[in-house]
Short mmCIF file of C-alpha atoms in Angstrom, two decimals:
data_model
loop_
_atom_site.label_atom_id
_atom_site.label_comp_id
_atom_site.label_asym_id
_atom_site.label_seq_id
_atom_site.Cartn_x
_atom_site.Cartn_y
_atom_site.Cartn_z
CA UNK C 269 28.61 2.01 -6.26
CA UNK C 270 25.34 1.65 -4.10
CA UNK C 271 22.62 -0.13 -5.42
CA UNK C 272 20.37 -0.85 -2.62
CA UNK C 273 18.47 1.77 -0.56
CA UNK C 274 18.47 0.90 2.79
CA UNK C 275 19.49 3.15 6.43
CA UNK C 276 22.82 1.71 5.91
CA UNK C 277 23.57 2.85 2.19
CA UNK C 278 22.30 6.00 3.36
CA UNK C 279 24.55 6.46 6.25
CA UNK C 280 27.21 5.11 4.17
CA UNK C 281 27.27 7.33 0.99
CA UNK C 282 26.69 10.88 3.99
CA UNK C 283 29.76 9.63 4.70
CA UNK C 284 31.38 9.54 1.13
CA UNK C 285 29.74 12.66 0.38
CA UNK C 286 26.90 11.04 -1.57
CA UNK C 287 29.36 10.08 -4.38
CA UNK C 288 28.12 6.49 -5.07
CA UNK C 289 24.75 6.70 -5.94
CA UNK C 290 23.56 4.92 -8.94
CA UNK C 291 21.18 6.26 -11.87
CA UNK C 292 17.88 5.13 -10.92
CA UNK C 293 17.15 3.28 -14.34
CA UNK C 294 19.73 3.24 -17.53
CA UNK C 295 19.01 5.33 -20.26
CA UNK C 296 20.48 3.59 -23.22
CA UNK C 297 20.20 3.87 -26.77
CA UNK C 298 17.85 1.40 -28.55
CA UNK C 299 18.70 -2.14 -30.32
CA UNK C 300 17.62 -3.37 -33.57
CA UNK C 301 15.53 -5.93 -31.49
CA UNK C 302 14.27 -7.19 -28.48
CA UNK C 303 12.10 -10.38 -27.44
CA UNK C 304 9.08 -8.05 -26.73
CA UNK C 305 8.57 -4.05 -26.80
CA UNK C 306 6.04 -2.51 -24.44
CA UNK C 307 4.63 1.29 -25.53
CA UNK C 308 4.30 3.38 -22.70
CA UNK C 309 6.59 4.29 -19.99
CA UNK C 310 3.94 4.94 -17.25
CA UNK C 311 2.77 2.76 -14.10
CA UNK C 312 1.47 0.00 -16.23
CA UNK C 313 4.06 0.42 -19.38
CA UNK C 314 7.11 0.26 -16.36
CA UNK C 315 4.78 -2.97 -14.22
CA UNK C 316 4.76 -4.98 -17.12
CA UNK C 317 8.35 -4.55 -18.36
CA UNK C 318 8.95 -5.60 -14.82
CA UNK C 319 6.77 -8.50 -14.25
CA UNK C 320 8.32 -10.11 -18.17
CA UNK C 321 11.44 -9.76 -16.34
CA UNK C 322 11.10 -11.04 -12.77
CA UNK C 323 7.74 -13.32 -13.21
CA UNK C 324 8.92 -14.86 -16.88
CA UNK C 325 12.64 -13.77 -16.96
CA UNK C 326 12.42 -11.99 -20.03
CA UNK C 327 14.83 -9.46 -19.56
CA UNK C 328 15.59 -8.64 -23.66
CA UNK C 329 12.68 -5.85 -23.23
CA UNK C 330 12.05 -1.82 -23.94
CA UNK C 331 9.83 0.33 -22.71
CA UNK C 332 9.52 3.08 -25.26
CA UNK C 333 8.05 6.45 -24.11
CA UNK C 334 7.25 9.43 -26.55
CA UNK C 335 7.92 11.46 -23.28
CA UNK C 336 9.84 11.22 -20.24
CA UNK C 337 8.87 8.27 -17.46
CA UNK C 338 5.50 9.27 -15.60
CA UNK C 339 4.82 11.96 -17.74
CA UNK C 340 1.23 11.41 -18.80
CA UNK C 341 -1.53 10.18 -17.04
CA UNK C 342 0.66 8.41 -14.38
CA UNK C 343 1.98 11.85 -12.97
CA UNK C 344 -1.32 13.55 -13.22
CA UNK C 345 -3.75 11.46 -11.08
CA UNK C 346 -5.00 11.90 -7.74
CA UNK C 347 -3.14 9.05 -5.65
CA UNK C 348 -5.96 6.77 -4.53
CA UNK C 349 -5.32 2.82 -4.22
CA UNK C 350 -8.76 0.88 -3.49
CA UNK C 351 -10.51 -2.03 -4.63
CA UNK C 352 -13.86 -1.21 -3.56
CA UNK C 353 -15.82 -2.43 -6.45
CA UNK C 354 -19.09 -4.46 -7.12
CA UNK C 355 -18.64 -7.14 -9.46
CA UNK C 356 -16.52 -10.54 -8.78
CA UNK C 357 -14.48 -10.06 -11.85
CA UNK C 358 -13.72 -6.60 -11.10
CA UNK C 359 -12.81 -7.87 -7.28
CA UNK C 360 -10.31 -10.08 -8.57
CA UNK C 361 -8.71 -7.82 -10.76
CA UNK C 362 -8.41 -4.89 -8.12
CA UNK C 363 -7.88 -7.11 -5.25
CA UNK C 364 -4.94 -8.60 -7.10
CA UNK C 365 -3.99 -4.95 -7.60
CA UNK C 366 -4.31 -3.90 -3.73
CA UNK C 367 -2.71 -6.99 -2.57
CA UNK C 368 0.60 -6.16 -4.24
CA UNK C 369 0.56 -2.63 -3.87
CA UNK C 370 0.51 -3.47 0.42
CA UNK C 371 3.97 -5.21 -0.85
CA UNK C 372 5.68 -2.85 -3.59
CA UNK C 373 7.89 -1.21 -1.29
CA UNK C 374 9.40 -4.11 0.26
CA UNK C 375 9.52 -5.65 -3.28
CA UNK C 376 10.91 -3.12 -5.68
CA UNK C 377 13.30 -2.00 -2.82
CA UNK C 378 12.05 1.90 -3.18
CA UNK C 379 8.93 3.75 -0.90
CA UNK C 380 5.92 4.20 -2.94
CA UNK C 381 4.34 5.57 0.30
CA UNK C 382 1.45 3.78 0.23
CA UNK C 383 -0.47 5.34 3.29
CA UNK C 384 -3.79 3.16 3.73
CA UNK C 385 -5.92 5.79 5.82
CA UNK C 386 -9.12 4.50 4.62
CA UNK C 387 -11.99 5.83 2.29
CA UNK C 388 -15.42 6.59 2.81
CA UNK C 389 -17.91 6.75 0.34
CA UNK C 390 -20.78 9.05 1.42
CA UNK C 391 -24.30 8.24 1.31
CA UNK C 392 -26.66 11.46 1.42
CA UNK C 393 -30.32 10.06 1.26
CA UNK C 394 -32.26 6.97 2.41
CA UNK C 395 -32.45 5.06 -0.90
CA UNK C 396 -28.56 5.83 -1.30
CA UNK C 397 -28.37 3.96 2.13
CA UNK C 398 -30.06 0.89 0.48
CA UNK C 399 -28.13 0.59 -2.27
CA UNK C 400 -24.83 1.27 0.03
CA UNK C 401 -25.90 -2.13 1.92
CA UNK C 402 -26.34 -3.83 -0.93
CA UNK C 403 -22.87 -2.81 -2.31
CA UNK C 404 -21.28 -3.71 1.31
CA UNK C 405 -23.08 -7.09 1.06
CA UNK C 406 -21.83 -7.73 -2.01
CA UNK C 407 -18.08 -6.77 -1.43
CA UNK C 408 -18.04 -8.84 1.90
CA UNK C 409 -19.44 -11.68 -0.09
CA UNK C 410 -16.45 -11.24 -2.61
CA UNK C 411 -13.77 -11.12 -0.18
CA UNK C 412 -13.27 -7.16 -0.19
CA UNK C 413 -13.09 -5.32 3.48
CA UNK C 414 -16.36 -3.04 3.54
CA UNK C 415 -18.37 -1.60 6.51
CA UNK C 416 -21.80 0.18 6.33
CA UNK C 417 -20.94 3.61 8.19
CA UNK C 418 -23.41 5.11 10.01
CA UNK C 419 -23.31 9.14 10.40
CA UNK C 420 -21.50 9.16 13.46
CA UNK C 421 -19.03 6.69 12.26
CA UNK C 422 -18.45 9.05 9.13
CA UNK C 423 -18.57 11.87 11.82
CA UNK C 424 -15.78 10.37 13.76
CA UNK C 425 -13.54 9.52 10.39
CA UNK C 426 -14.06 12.84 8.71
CA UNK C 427 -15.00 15.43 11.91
CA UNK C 428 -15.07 18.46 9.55
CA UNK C 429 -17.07 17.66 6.94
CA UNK C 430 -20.47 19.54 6.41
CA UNK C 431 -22.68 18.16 8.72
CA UNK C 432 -24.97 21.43 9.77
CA UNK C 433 -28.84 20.84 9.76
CA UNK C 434 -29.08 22.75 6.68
CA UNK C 435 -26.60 20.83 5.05
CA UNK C 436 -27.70 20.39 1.01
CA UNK C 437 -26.21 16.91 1.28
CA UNK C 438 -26.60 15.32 4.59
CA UNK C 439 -24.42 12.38 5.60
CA UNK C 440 -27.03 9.41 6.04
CA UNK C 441 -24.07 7.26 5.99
CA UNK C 442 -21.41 5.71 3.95
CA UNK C 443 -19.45 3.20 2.67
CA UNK C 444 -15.76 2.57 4.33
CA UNK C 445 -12.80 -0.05 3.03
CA UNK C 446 -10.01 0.48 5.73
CA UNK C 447 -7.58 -0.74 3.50
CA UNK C 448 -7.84 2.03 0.71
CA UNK C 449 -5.67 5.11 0.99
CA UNK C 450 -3.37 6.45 -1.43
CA UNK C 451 0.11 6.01 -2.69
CA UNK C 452 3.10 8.56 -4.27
CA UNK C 453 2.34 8.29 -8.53
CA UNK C 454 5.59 9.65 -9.14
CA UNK C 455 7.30 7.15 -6.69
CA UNK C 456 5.20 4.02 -8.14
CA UNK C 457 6.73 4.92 -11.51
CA UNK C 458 10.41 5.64 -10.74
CA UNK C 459 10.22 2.49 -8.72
CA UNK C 460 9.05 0.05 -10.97
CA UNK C 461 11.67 1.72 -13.31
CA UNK C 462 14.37 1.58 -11.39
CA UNK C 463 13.48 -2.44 -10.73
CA UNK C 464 13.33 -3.30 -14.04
CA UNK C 465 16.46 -1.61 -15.37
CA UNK C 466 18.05 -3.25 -12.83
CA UNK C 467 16.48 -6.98 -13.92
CA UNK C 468 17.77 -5.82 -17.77
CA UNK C 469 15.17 -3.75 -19.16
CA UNK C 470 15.89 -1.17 -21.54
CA UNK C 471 13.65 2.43 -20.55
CA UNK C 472 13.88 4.66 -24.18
CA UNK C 473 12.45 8.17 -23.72
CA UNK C 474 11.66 10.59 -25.82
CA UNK C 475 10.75 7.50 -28.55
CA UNK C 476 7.14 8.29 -30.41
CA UNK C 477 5.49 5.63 -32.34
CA UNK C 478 4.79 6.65 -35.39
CA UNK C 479 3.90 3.43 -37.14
CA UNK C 480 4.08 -0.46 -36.89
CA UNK C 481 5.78 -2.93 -38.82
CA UNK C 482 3.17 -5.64 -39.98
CA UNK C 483 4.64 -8.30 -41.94
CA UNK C 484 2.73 -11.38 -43.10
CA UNK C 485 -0.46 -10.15 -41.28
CA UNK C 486 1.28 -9.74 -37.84
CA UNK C 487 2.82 -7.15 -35.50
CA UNK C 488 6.59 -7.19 -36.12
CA UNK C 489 7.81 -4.76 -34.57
CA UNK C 490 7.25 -0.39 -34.67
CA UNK C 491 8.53 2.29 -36.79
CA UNK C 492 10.03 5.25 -33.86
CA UNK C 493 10.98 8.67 -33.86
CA UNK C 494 14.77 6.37 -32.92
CA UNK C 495 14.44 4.30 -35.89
CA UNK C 496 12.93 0.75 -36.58
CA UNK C 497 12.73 -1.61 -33.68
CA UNK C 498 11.49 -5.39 -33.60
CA UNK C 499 10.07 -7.29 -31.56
CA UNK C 500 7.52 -10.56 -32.10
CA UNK C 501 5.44 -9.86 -29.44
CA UNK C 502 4.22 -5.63 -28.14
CA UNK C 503 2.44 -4.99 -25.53
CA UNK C 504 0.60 -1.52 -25.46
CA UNK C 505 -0.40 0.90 -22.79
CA UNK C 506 -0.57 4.27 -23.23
CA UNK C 507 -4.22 5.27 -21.52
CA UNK C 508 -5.72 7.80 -23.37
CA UNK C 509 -3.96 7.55 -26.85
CA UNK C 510 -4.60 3.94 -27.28
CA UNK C 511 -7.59 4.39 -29.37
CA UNK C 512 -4.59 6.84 -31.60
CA UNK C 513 -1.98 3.93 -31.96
CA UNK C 514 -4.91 1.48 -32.55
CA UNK C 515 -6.11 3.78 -35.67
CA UNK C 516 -1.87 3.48 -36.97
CA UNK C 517 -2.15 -0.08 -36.47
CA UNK C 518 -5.35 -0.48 -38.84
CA UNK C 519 -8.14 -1.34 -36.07
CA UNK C 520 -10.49 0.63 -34.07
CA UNK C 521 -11.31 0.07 -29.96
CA UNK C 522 -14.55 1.33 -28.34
CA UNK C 523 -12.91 4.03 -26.63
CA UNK C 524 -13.56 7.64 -26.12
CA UNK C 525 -10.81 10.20 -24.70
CA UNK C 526 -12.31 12.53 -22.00
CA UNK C 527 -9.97 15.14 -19.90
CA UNK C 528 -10.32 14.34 -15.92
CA UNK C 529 -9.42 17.44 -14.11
CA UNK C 530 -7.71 17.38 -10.63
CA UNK C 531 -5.96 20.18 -8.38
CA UNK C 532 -4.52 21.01 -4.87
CA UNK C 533 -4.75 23.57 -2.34
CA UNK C 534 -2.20 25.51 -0.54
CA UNK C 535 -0.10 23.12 2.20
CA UNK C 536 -2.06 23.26 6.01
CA UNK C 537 -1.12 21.56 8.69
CA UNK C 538 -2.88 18.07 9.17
CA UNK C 539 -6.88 18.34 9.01
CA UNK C 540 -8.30 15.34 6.95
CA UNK C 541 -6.73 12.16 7.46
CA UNK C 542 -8.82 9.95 5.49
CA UNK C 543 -10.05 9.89 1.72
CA UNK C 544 -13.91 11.01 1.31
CA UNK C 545 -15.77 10.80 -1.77
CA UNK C 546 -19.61 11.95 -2.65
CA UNK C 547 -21.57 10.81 -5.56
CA UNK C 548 -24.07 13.72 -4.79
CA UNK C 549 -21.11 16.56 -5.31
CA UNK C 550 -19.55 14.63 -7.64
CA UNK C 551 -16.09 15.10 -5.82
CA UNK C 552 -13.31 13.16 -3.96
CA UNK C 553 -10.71 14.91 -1.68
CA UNK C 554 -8.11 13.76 0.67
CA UNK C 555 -4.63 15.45 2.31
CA UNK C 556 -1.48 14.54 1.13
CA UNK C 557 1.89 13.77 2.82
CA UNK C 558 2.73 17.86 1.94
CA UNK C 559 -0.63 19.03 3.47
CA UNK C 560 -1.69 19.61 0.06
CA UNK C 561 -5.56 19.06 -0.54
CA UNK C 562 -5.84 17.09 -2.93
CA UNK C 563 -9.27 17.53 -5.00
CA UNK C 564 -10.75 15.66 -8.07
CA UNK C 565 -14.25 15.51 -9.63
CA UNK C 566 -16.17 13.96 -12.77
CA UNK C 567 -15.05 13.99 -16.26
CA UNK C 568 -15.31 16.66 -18.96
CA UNK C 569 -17.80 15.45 -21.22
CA UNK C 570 -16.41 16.96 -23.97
CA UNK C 571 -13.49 14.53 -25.66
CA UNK C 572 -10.40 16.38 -25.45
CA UNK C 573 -6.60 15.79 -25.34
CA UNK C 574 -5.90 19.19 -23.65
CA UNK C 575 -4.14 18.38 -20.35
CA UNK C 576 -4.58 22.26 -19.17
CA UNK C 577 -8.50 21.10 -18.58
CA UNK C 578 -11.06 23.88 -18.41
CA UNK C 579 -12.46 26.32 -16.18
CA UNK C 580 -16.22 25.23 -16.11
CA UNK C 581 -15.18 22.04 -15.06
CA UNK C 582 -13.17 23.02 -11.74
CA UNK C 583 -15.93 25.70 -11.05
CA UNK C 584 -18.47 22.40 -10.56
CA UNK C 585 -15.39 20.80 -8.78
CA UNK C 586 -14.80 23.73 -5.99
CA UNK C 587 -18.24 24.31 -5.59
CA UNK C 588 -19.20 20.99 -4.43
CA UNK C 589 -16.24 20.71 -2.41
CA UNK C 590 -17.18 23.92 -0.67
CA UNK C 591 -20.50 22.00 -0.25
CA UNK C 592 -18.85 18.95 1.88
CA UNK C 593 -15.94 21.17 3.71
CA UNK C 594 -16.93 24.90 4.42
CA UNK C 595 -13.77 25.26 6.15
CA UNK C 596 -11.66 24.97 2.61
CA UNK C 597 -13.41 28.22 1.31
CA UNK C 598 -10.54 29.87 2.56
CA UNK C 599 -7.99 27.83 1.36
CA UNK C 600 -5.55 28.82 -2.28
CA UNK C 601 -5.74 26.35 -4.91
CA UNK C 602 -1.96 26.31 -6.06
CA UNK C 603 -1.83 24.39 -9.04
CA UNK C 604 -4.42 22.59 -11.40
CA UNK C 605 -4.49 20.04 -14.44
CA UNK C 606 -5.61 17.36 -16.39
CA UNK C 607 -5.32 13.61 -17.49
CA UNK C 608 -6.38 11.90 -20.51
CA UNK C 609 -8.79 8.83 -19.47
CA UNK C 610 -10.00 6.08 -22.17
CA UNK C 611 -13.17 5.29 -21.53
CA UNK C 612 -15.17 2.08 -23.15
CA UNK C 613 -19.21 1.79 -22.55
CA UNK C 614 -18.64 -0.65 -19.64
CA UNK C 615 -16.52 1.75 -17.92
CA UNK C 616 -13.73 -1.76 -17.44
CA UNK C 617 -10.38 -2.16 -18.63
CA UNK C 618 -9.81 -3.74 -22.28
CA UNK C 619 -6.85 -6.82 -21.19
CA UNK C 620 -6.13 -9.28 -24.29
CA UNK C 621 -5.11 -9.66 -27.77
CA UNK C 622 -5.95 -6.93 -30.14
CA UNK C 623 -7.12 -7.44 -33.71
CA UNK C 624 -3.26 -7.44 -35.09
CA UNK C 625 -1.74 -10.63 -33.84
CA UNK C 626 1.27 -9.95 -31.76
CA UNK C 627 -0.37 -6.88 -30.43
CA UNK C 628 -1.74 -6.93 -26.71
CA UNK C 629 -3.91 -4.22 -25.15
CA UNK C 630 -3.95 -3.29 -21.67
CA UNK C 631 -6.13 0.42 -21.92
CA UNK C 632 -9.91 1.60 -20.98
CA UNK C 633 -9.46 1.85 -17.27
CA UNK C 634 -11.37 5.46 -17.75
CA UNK C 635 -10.41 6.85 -13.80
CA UNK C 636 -9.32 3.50 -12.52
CA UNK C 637 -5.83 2.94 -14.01
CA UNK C 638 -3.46 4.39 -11.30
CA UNK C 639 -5.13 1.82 -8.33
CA UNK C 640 -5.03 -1.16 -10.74
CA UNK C 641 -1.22 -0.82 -12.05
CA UNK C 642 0.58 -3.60 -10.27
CA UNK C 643 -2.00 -5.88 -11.33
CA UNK C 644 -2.79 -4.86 -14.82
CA UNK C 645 1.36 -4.87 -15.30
CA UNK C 646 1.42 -8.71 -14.27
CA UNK C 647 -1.07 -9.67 -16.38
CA UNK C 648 -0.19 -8.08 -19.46
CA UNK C 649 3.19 -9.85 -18.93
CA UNK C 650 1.41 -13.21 -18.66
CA UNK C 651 -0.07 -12.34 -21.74
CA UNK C 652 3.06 -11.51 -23.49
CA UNK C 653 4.90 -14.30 -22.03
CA UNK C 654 2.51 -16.91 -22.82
CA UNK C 655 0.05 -15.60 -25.26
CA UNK C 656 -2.26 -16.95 -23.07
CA UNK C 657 -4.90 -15.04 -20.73
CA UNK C 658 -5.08 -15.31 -16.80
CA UNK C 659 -8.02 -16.11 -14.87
CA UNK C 660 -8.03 -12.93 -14.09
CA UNK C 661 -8.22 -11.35 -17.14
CA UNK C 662 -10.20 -13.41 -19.31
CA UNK C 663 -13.04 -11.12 -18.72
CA UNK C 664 -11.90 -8.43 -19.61
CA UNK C 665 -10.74 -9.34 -23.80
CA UNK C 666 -12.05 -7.29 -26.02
CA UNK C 667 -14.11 -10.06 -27.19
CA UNK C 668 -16.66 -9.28 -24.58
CA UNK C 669 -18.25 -6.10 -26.58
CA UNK C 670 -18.93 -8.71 -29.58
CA UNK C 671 -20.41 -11.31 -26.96
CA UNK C 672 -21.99 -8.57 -24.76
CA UNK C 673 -20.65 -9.59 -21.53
CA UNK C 674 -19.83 -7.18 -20.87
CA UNK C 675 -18.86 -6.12 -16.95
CA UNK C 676 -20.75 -2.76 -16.08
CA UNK C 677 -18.73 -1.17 -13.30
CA UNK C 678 -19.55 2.77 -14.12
CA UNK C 679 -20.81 3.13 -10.46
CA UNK C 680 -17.36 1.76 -9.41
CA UNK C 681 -15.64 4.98 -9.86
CA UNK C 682 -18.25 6.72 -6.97
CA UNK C 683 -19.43 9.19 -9.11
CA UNK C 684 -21.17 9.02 -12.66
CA UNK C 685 -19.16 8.67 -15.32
#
């Protein structure tokens, strides 16, 4: 049986009439009991089964998903890997992030196509300028490639934007990281999937939570939809329900659930080779690997958990698209939906302990959680490995809404959430 994608395994089983071909991941039923359970089978619920296994080699782990693998917010997002943010802690934790997504493919043995074509963030007046320096300054200082874009730099990246005299949002300028770009969700999922099964993870779909075992004032194990399953230590991530298992668990998290709606055009031919965002439309777009455009906006203010989104929404969402890129007015919008974001008043991730001992959190990344998955997978690991926080993560415990320190990176998303 072949086990290993290479050019050689693929030239190997044309010959054998693709007969030896693995299963990605094994689907088997669940035990009694494992040495740790992690809720959620998407980016980050897969990442951290992986990382216990091949950081900590603890390989007696499931991954229990109400659904099927990348079903939820994983499958639904728009694609874009950057670490483009403001604040040191929030440069460490996305950096970490970028720096191992550059490396997945080679690592997990399976091509998440990362394609790093760059991202600009547009600038449209002269005080937006300012505070674009100040931003660039400030990422340079923390280690994170930035360059202050002047309009004919933006001009040269992005040659069919909007940039008549009449424009109602001229280009002053921007802000570029080189490195951004985006990567395949569905790929990032299978992959880390596929990994881990292979280190000894167990991956049980169609498994709902409906209740945990607490025994003696700690998190014993969960009560499934498959029966009763134990573990001493669980790690959860499940992005927009976590504030729903946190209320079946007895505690509450400073999170509200918003719908973030996204869609794609028609396939064209090559025309936008970059990824562009403006704070002034309120909307990011870039091309994928199809030709699809690829088109996302601000949230629905209104908390929902309806994935079909709503019309309203994509109306502000096409118009201000149509604002940047005339030339898309005459493009068909094939398909459209929504994710389910958790959002805490800091707009940063919650990464720590919860209130229940034995029960980690890794949830709130709001419209950050797809770029941040290799990273926030390793160091929930740590955390159920060792019980102890990284570096890295120490910021971002819930403690931090008691304490106030909190780490205020709602401008980090581009547009005003």
């Amino acid at each position: 049986m072949t086990t290993r994608y290479s050019a050689f395994s693929l030239f190997k089983e044309g010959l054998a009439g693709q007969t030896g071909w693995q299963p990605a991941w094994r689907s088997p039923e669940p035990k009694l009991s494992y040495d740790a359970i992690v809720i959620g089978g998407g980016g980050h619920g897969l990442a951290t089964a992986y990382y216990l296994a091949k950081n900590h080699n603890i390989t007696s782990v499931a991954v229990l998903e109400k659904g099927w693998i990348g079903g939820g917010n994983t499958g639904r997002n728009t694609t874009v890997v950057r670490s483009n943010y403001y604040y040191p802690e929030s440069v460490e934790l996305y950096g970490l992030a970028h720096r191992l997504y550059e490396e997945l493919s080679k690592e997990l043995n399976y091509n998440v196509m990362l394609s790093q074509r760059g991202m600009v963030n547009l600038c449209h007046s002269t005080g937006e300028m300012e505070i674009g320096a100040r931003t660039v300054n400030a990422m340079q200082i923390n280690g994170i490639d930035a360059e202050l874009f002047s309009p004919d730099d933006v001009r040269r990246v992005a040659p069919i934007y909007n940039f008549s005299p009449d424009a109602r949002f001229p280009v002053f300028g921007g802000i570029w990281q080189g490195r951004a770009g985006t990567a395949r969700h569905d790929a990032v999922a299978w992959g880390y999937a596929r990994a881990a099964s292979r280190l000894g993870v167990d991956i049980i779909q169609n498994c709902e939570i409906t209740d945990f075992i607490i025994e003696g004032g700690r998190c014993r194990g969960v009560q499934t939809s498959r029966g009763a399953i134990r573990a001493e230590r669980i790690g959860m991530a499940v992005a927009g329900h976590s504030s729903v298992l946190a209320a079946k668990a007895g505690f509450r998290l400073p999170i509200n659930s918003y719908a973030l709606q996204a869609c794609v055009s028609e396939p064209v031919k090559p025309i936008l080779d970059t990824v562009v965002l403006s704070p002034g439309c309120g909307v990011y777009v870039s091309q994928s690997d199809k030709g699809e455009i690829v088109i996302g906006g601000g949230l629905d203010r209104i908390p929902s958990y309806a994935q079909r989104g709503n019309l309203p929404t994509l109306e502000g969402v096409i118009a201000g698209l149509l604002e940047m890129f005339p030339i898309f007015g005459q493009l068909k919008l094939m398909r459209q939906w929504a994710g389910i974001v958790d959002v805490v008043p800091d707009s940063s991730p919650i990464i720590g302990p919860s209130s229940l001992p034995g029960l980690f959190l890794n949830c709130g990344w709001g419209t950050g959680g797809f770029k941040a998955i290799p990273a926030g997978g390793t160091l929930l690991a740590n955390l159920l490995a060792t019980g102890e926080h990284n570096h890295i993560s120490r910021p971002f415990d819930l403690d931090r809404f008691a304490s106030g320190r909190l780490i205020d990176e709602a401008a980090g998303s581009g547009i005003a959430h």
